[in-house]
XYZ file of C-alpha atoms in Angstrom:
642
model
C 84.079 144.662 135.293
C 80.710 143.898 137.236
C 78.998 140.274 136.197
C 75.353 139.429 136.894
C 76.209 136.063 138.187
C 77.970 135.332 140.697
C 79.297 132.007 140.701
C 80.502 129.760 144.081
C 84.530 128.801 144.225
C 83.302 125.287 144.591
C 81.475 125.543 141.468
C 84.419 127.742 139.072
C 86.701 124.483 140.248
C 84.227 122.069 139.230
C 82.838 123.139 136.306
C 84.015 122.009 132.721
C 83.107 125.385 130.607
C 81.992 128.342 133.086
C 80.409 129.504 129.326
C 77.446 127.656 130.291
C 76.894 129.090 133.774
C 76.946 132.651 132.643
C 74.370 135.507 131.497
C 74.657 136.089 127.673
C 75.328 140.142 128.873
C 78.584 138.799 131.036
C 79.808 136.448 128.292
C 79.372 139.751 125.875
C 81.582 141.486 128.310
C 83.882 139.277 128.730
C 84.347 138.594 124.909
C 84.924 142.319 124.424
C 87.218 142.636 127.257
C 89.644 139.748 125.761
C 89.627 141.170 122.575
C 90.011 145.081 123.428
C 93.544 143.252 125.958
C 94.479 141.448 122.820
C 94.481 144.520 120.427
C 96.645 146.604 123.667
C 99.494 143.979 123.474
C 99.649 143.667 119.840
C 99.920 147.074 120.059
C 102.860 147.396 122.530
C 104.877 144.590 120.211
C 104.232 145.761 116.972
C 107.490 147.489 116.510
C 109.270 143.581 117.214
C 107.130 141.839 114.966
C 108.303 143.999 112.460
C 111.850 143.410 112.753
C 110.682 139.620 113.212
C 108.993 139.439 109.862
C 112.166 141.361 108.313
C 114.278 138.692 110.426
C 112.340 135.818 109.004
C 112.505 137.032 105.225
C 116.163 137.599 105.979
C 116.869 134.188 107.194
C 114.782 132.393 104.311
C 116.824 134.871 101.801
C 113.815 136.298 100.162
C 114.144 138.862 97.186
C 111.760 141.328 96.324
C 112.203 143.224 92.802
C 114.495 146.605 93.024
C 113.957 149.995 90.885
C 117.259 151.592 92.302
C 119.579 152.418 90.856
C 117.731 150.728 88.019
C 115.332 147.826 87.103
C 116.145 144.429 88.292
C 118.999 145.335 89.901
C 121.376 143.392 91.847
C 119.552 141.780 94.632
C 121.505 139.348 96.564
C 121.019 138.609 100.076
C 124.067 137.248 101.942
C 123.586 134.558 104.329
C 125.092 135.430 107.303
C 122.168 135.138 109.531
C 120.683 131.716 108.080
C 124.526 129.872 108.414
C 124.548 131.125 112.052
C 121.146 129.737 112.943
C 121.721 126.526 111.063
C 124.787 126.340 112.849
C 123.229 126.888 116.279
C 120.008 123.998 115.515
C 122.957 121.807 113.982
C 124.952 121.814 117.451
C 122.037 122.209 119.763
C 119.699 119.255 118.547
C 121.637 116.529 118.903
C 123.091 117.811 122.492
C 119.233 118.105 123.615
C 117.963 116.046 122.820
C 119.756 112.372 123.407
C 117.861 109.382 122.333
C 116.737 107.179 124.204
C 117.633 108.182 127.663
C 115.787 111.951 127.043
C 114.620 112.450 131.124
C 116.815 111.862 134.173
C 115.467 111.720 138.012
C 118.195 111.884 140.860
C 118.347 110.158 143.414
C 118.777 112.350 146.419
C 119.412 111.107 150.112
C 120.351 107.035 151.256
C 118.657 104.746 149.752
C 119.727 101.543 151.191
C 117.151 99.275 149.482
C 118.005 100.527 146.303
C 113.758 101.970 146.401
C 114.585 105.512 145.039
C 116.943 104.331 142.431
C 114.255 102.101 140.869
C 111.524 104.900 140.815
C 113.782 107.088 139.347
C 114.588 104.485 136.367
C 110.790 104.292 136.095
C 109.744 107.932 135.979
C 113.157 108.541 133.704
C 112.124 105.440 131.292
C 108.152 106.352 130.931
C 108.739 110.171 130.285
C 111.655 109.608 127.637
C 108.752 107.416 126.130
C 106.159 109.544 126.019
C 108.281 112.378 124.473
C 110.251 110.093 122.316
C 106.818 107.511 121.277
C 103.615 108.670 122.695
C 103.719 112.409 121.617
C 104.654 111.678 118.095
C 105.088 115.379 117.548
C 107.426 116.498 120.106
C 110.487 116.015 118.748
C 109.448 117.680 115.418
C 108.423 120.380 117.078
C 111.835 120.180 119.291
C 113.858 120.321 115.461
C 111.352 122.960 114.793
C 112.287 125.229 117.951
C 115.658 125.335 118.006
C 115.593 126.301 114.125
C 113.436 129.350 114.794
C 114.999 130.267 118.151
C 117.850 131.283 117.139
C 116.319 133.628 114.614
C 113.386 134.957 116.908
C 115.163 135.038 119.645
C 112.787 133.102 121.727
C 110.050 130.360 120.965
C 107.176 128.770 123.674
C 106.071 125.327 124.618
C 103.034 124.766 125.627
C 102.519 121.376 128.343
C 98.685 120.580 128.250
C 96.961 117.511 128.788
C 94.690 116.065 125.838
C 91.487 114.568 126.799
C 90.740 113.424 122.999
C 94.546 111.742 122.454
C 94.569 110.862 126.315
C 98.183 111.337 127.072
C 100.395 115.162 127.531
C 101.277 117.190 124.737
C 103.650 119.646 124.718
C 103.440 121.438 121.240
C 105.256 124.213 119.820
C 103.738 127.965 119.703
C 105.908 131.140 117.824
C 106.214 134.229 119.204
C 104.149 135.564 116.456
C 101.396 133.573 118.106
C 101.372 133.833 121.604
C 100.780 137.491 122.280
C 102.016 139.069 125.502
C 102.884 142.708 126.573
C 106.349 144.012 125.846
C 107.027 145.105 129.315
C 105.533 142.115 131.151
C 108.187 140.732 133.524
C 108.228 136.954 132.461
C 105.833 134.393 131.151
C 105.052 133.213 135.384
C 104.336 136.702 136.321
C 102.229 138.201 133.194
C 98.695 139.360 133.764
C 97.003 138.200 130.832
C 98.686 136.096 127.698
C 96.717 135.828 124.527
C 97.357 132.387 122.291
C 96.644 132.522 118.257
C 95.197 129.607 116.498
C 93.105 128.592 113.699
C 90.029 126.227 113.786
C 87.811 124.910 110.931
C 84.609 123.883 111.273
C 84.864 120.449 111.919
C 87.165 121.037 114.769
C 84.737 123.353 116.293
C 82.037 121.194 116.442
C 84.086 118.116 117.404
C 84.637 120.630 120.455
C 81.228 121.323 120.465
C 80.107 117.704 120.699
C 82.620 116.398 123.570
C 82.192 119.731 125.275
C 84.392 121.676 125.608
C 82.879 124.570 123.199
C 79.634 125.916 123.934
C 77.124 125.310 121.003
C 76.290 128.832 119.293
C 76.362 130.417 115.971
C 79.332 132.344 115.379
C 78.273 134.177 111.975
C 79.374 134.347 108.475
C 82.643 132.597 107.683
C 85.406 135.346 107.512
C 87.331 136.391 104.260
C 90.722 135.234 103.753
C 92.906 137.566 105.109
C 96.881 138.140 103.244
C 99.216 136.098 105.834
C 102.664 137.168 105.556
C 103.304 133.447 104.946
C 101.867 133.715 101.526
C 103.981 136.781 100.558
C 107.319 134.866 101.559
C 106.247 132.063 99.404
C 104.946 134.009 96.519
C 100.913 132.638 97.104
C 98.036 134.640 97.672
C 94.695 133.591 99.858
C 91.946 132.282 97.479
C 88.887 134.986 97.050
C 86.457 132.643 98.503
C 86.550 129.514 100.205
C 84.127 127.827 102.522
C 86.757 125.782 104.720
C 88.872 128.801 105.301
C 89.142 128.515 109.512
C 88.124 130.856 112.337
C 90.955 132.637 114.287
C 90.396 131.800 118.075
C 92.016 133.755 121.110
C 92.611 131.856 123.878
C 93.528 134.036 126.531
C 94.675 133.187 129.669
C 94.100 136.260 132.353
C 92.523 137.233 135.626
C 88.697 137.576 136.027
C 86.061 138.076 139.235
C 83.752 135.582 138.631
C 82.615 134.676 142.526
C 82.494 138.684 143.262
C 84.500 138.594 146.283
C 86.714 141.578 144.689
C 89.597 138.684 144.269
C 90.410 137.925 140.779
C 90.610 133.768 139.736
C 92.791 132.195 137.155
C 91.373 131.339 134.230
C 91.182 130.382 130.029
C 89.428 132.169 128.173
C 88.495 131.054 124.810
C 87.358 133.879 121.900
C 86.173 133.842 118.093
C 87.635 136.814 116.854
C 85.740 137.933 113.826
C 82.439 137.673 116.391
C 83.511 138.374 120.086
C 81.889 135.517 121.080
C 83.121 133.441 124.269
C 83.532 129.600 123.047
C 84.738 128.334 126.859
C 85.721 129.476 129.938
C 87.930 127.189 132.175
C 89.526 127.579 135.338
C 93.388 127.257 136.067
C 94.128 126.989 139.296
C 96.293 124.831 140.724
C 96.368 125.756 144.550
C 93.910 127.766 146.729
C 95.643 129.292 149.947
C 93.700 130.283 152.494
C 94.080 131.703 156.180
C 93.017 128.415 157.722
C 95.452 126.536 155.223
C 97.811 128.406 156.367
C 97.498 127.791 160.124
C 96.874 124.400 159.358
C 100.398 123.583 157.761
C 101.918 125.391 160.862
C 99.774 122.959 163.112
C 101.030 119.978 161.207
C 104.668 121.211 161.144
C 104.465 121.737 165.208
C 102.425 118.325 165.537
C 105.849 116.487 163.439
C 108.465 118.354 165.988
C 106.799 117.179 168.632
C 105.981 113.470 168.178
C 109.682 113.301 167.204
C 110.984 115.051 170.188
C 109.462 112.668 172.094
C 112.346 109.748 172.651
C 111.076 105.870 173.896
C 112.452 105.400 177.511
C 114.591 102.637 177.421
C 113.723 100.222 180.182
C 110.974 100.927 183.094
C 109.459 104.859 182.189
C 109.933 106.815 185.305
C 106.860 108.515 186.740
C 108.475 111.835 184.855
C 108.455 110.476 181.488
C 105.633 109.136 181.859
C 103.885 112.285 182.693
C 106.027 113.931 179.485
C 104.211 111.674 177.515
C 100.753 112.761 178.552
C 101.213 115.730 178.021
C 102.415 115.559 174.449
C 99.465 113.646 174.181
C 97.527 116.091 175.215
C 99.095 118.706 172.762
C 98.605 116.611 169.674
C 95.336 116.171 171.153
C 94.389 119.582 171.351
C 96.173 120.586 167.983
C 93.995 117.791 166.103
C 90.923 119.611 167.030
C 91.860 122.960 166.509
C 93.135 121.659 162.484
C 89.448 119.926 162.550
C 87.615 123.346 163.535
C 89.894 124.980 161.270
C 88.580 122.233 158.503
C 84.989 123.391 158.980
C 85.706 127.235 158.971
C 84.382 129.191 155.761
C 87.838 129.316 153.943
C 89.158 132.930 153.627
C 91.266 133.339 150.681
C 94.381 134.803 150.891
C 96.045 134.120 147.454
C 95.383 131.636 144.520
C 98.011 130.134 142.325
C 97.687 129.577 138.744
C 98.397 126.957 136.411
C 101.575 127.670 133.828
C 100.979 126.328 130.274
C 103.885 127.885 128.426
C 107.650 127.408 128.967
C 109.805 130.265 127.117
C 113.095 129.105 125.373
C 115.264 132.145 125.771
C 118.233 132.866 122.976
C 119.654 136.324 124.823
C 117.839 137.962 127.272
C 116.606 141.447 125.582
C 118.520 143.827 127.532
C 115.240 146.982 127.487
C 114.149 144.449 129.964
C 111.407 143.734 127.204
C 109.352 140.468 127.271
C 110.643 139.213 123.610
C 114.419 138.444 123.532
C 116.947 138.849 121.239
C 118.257 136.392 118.544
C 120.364 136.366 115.828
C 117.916 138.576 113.782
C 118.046 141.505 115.806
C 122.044 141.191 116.044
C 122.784 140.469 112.598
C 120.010 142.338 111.056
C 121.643 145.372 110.894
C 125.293 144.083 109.701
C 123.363 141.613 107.061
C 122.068 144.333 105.630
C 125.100 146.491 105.195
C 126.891 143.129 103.379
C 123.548 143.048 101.331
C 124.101 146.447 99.893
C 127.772 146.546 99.911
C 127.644 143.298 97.932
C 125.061 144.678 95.622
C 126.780 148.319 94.969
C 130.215 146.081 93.397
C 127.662 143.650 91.343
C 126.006 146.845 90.092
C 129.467 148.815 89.269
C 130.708 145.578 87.312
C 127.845 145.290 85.457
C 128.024 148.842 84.349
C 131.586 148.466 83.992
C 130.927 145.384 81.748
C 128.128 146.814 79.369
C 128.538 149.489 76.868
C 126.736 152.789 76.482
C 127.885 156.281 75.617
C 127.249 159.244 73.073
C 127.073 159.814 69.427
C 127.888 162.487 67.777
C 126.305 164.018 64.580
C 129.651 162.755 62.669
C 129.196 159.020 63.322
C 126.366 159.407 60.416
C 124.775 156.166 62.192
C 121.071 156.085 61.390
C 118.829 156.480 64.853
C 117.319 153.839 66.736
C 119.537 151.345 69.333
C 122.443 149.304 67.625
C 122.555 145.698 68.669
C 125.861 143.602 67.715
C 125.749 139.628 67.207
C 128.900 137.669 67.592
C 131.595 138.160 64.779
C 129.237 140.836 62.881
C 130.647 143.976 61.007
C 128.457 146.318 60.633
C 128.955 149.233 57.878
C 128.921 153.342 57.858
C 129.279 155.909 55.843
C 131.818 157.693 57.906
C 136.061 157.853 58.261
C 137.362 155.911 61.137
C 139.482 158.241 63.013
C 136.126 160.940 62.295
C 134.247 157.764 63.781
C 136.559 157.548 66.503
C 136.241 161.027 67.580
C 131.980 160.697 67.324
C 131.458 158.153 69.290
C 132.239 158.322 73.597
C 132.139 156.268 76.053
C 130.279 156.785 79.140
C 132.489 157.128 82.117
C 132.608 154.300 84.443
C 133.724 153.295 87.965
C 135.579 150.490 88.389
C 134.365 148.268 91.628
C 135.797 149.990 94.715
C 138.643 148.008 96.460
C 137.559 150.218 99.611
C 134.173 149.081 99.921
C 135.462 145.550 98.908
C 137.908 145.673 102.274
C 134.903 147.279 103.869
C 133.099 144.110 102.978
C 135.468 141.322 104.988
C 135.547 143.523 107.683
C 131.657 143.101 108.352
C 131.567 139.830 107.291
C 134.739 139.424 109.808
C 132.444 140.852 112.491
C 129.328 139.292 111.602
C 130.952 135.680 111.627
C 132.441 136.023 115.512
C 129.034 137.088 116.614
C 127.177 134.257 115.169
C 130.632 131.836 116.032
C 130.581 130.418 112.542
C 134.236 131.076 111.348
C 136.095 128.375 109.652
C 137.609 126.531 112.572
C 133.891 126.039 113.954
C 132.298 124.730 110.695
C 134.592 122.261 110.519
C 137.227 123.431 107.743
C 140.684 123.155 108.623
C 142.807 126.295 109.355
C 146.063 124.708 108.106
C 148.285 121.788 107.625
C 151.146 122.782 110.116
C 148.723 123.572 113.344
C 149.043 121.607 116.504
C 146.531 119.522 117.800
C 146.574 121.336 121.048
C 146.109 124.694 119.773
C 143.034 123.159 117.499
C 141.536 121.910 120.106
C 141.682 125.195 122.884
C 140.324 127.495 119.443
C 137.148 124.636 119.536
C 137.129 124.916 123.115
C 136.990 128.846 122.943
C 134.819 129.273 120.263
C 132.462 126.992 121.870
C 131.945 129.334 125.155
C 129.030 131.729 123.359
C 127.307 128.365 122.207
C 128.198 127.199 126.021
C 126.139 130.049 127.347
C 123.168 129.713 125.318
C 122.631 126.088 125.674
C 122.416 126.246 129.179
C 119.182 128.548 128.844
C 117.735 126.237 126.634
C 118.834 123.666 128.847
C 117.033 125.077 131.893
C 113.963 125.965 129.767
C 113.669 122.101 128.626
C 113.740 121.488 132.503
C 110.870 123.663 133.020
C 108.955 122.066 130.806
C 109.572 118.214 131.620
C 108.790 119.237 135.319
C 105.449 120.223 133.947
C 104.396 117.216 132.345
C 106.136 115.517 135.398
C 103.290 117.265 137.515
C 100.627 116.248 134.283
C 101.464 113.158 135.222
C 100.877 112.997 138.856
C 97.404 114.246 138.196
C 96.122 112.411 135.142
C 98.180 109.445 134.867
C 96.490 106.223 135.817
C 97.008 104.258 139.187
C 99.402 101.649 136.774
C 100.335 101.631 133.408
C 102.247 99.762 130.998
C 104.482 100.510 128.572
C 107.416 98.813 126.363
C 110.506 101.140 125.722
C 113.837 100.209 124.214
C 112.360 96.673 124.025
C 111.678 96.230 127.964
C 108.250 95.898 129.382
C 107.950 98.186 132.127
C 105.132 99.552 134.668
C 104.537 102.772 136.263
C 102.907 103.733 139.650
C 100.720 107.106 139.799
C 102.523 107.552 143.121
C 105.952 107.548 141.479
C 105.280 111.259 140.135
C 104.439 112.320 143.392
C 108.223 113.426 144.757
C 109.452 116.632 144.482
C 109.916 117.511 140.968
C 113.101 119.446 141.462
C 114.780 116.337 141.083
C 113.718 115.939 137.485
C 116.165 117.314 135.064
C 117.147 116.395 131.029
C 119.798 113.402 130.299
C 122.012 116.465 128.442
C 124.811 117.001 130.168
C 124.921 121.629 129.844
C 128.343 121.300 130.486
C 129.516 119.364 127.585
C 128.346 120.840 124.574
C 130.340 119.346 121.776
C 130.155 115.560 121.309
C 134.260 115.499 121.706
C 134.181 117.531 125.486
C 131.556 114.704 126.335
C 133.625 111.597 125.069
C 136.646 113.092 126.843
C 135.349 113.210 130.090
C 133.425 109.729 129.772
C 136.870 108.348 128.527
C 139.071 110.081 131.880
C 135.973 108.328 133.677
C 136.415 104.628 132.758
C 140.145 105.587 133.429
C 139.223 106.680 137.246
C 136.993 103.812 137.237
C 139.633 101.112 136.764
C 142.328 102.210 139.060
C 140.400 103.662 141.936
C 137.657 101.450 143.989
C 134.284 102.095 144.375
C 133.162 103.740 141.073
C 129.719 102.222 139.634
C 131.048 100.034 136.358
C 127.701 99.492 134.957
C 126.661 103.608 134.869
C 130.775 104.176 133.808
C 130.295 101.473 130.678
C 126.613 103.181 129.863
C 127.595 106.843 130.020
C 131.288 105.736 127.879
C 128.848 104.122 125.209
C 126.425 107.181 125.114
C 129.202 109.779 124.632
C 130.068 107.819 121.800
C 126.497 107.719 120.234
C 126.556 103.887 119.607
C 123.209 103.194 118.273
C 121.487 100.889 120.109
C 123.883 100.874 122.826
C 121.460 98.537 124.944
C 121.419 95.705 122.641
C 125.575 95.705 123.437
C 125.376 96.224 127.403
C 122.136 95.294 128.233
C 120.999 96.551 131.491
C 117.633 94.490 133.142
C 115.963 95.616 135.830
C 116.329 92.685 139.492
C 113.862 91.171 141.371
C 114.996 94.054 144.277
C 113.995 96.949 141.663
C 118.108 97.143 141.233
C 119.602 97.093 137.896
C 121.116 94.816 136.705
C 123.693 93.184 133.689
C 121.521 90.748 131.394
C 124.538 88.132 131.219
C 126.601 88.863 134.712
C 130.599 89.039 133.700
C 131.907 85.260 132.896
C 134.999 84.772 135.300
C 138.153 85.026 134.331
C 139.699 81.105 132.929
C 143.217 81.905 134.505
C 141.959 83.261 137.829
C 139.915 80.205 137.861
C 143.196 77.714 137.488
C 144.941 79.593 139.915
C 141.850 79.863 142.512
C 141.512 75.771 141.614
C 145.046 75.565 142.881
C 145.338 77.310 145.594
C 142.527 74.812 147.098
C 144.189 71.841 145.940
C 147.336 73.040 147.331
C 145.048 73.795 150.402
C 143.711 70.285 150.497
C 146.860 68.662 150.731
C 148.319 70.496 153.386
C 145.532 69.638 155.529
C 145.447 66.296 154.753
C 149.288 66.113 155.332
């Protein structure tokens, strides 16, 4: 794509909405382009969002009137695949997401002065706040994820921050939404990824107004278009409204904006209906460059070197003396080449890009495809068999139950239908054995047993895929089974749920170490904040350590609330016969497992003077140790008087 304008690096990083900075032909281009990409991966996904949609209808148990094998017939829809995703959100919401200590930061290396351990109980409190408090709508959109994932077999979360609320958001986005090609490798490496959402008018000129939107006319509102929303829940869009909301593209992709052949980062924002570009924003995070490059090798050789260099101890001979001036010398010489290097025209060698989204994966898909699987693409297929199994038995009892036949000509009934009301006779003029003989009844089926064994044998199947026997929902298997062998079926049956938590696990990690970097960038030089009833302060420069060390409280070992109390409880045990455990993190971890609710209030935990924690009221000493201690020196005393 060739642009008129060629815009400066400098200027792309600096600018608030490129939109502005562009010919009208370029932004025409560019519109078109964004659109024509979106329409190529809707089209490589269409075949999964139509097993989606059937997954979704599935889940919610939607009927839709049947003509076969006659009108209003049986229609039930068993539900196997909306007890295994309840199941799955049940288990997987409460392990997630653990109130209030949400974000943990190790502490990694000595730390003699007890300096790391405090930042990392400062970055740990003020993110588990802003999930918990200041984004109001995480955690509904947390519940609302792990419903749907399950289902869809992968949802997104997108880590942005908000210049009109003024703190991170991380909200939820569907699959349905964010549009990406089948084949793309992962949500990191994809070339372009194309986000669907709706705007009304006020919001676009609220965007207009602070902006962010370029101020243009984007035509005649567009009709209200059938969602399949409205057909699950039985509405229909109005014919005409004036509020109804523009669909927006927001595309993030690769374009040539500076025209040095090297394609930049950026977000693209589109009205759909018109083609018309509403911003343009770059996102890049790093710029490396062949004097950047050389520069960090410098730097590296300039660190070896000033610590190879050891202090003489006592009077410096005249040959470490001249060692010395020579490394000075080096560093010398190295400190003007990085300055020259500092005043070179930067050469570009590779730019990285900013990552919005974070994919929660169910079950990797394994075509290799971009979408993964859930339970609606592995219980589709079985769900569907119960369906009609289930409905072929309901339709041979009620045939089987009703009564229809043939008359003959020596019944002598007159013609029309005969109805019969409770205890009514009904006379003809007729014999009754020639009455008998007229009248036959159709032949009838009885329910097959076959198809009824067929039926537990699915539903058998279907249950140990989505791990939602008996045992795991809780019902008990029988009076006369050990305790032992309960618990190791628990323990088993867990392993599948095992497996899948730790992907959500590491996708949750993914995104807190985004807002973790959010945070380094945006977050004030100090701020205050009160959480769990402490007033606390946190330091810019506390988000700026590696964020690898950042990880989520959940433990994606433990997945069941009795695994985790067991291993707290064999803990406290360790702690009291063996020296050297930490009581105060033993007591707090014992109390969590538990999920004692407002577990602070009951061990309170303060932070010292040295940035140490700290009990609120230190351990009174034991009354009979005291007697004895107060002995012992009296005894003490009078021997040394004696």
């Amino acid at each position: 794509m060739e642009l008129k304008a060629k815009l400066s690096l400098e200027a792309i990083q600096d600018s608030k909405n490129l939109a502005e900075d562009l010919h009208e032909d370029d932004l025409d281009e560019i519109g078109r382009l964004v659109c024509e990409n979106f329409e190529v991966d809707e089209q490589s996904r269409r075949k999964w969002k139509i097993k989606m949609e059937d997954a979704t209808k599935l889940a919610l148990q939607l009927t839709e009137p049947k003509s076969y094998p006659w009108p209003n017939a049986a229609n039930i829809k068993f539900p196997l695949l909306t007890v295994a995703s309840m199941q799955f959100a049940a288990r997987a919401y409460p392990a997630l997401v653990k109130a209030p200590d949400l974000v943990k930061f190790r502490v990694q290396g000595s730390d003699p002065e007890g300096i790391k351990a405090a930042r990392a109980q400062r970055v740990s409190s003020h993110m588990s706040y802003q999930l918990l408090e200041q984004d109001e709508g995480w955690e509904e959109d947390q519940d609302r994820a792990l419903i749907a994932l399950p289902i869809l077999g992968c949802v997104f979360k997108k880590s942005y921050y908000d210049p009109n609320l003024e703190h991170n958001c991380s909200k939820l986005v569907l699959p349905k939404n964010l549009a990406v090609h089948y084949y793309a490798k992962s949500i990191e490496e994809a070339e372009r990824k194309t986000e669907i959402f709706e705007l009304y008018e006020r919001e676009i000129k609220e965007r207009e107004l602070r902006g962010i939107f370029t101020e243009q006319e984007y035509g005649p509102p567009p009709s209200p278009e059938e969602k399949e929303e409205d057909t699950r829940q039985g509405t229909s869009a109005p014919l005409s409204d004036r509020d109804t909301p523009r669909v927006f593209l927001e595309q993030h992709c690769y374009l040539d904006l500076d025209g040095d052949g090297y394609k930049e980062p950026y977000v693209v924002t589109v009205d759909k209906a018109s083609n018309k570009v509403a911003r343009i924003v770059a996102r890049i995070k790093e710029i490396i460059t062949e004097q950047s490059v050389e520069i960090k090798e410098i730097q590296n050789r300039m660190k070896a070197l000033a610590q190879g260099v050891q202090p003489p101890q006592g009077e410096p001979t005249p040959q470490q003396l001249q060692q010395v001036q020579m490394v000075e010398q080096a560093l010398q010489s190295m400190q003007e080449r990085v300055k020259a290097l500092t005043e070179e025209k930067p050469k570009v060698l590779r730019i990285v890009p900013v990552e919005y989204y974070t994919k929660y994966s169910f079950m990797p898909s394994p075509d290799g495809g971009f979408y993964d699987l859930g339970f609606g693409a592995l219980l589709a297929p079985i769900n569907d068999s119960v369906n009609t199994i289930i409905n072929q038995l309901l339709d041979s009892g009620s045939l089987q139950n009703s009564n229809s036949g043939f008359l003959g000509k020596g019944a002598r009934i007159k013609g029309g239908k005969v109805r019969f009301s409770p205890n009514e006779w009904k006379r003809v003029d007729v014999a009754g054995s020639t009455l008998r003989d007229a009248i036959v009844p159709l032949p009838v089926n009885a329910p097959s047993n076959v198809l009824f064994e067929l039926l537990g044998l699915l539903i058998g199947y279907a249950e140990r895929i989505g791990s939602v026997t008996d045992t795991m929902m809780g019902e008990n298997p029988g009076q006369n089974t050990p305790a032992y062998n309960m618990s190791a079926m628990l323990e088993q049956g867990l392993q599948v749920f095992n497996g899948i938590f730790k992907r959500v696990y590491r996708s949750f990690r993914g995104e807190l170490r985004k807002l973790y970097a959010l945070n380094g960038i945006y977050l004030d030089q100090e701020e205050y904040f009160a959480y769990q009833d402490m007033e606390s302060k946190i330091l810019q420069t506390d988000y700026t350590a590696d964020p690898k060390d950042l990880i989520p409280a959940a433990d994606p070992n433990a997945f069941s609330n009795k695994e985790k109390m067991a291993k707290a409880q064999m803990i406290s045990e360790r702690a009291m016969s063996v020296p050297g455990y930490d009581t105060m993190a033993t007591e707090k971890r014992l109390l969590e497992s538990m999920d004692v609710p407002n577990s602070a209030e009951i061990y309170p935990i303060v932070q010292g003077e040295d940035g140490s924690m700290q009990l609120k009221f230190p351990p009174q000493p034991d009354p009979e140790f005291e007697i004895k201690r107060a002995d012992m020196q009296r005894r003490t005393l009078e021997g040394q008087s004696r």
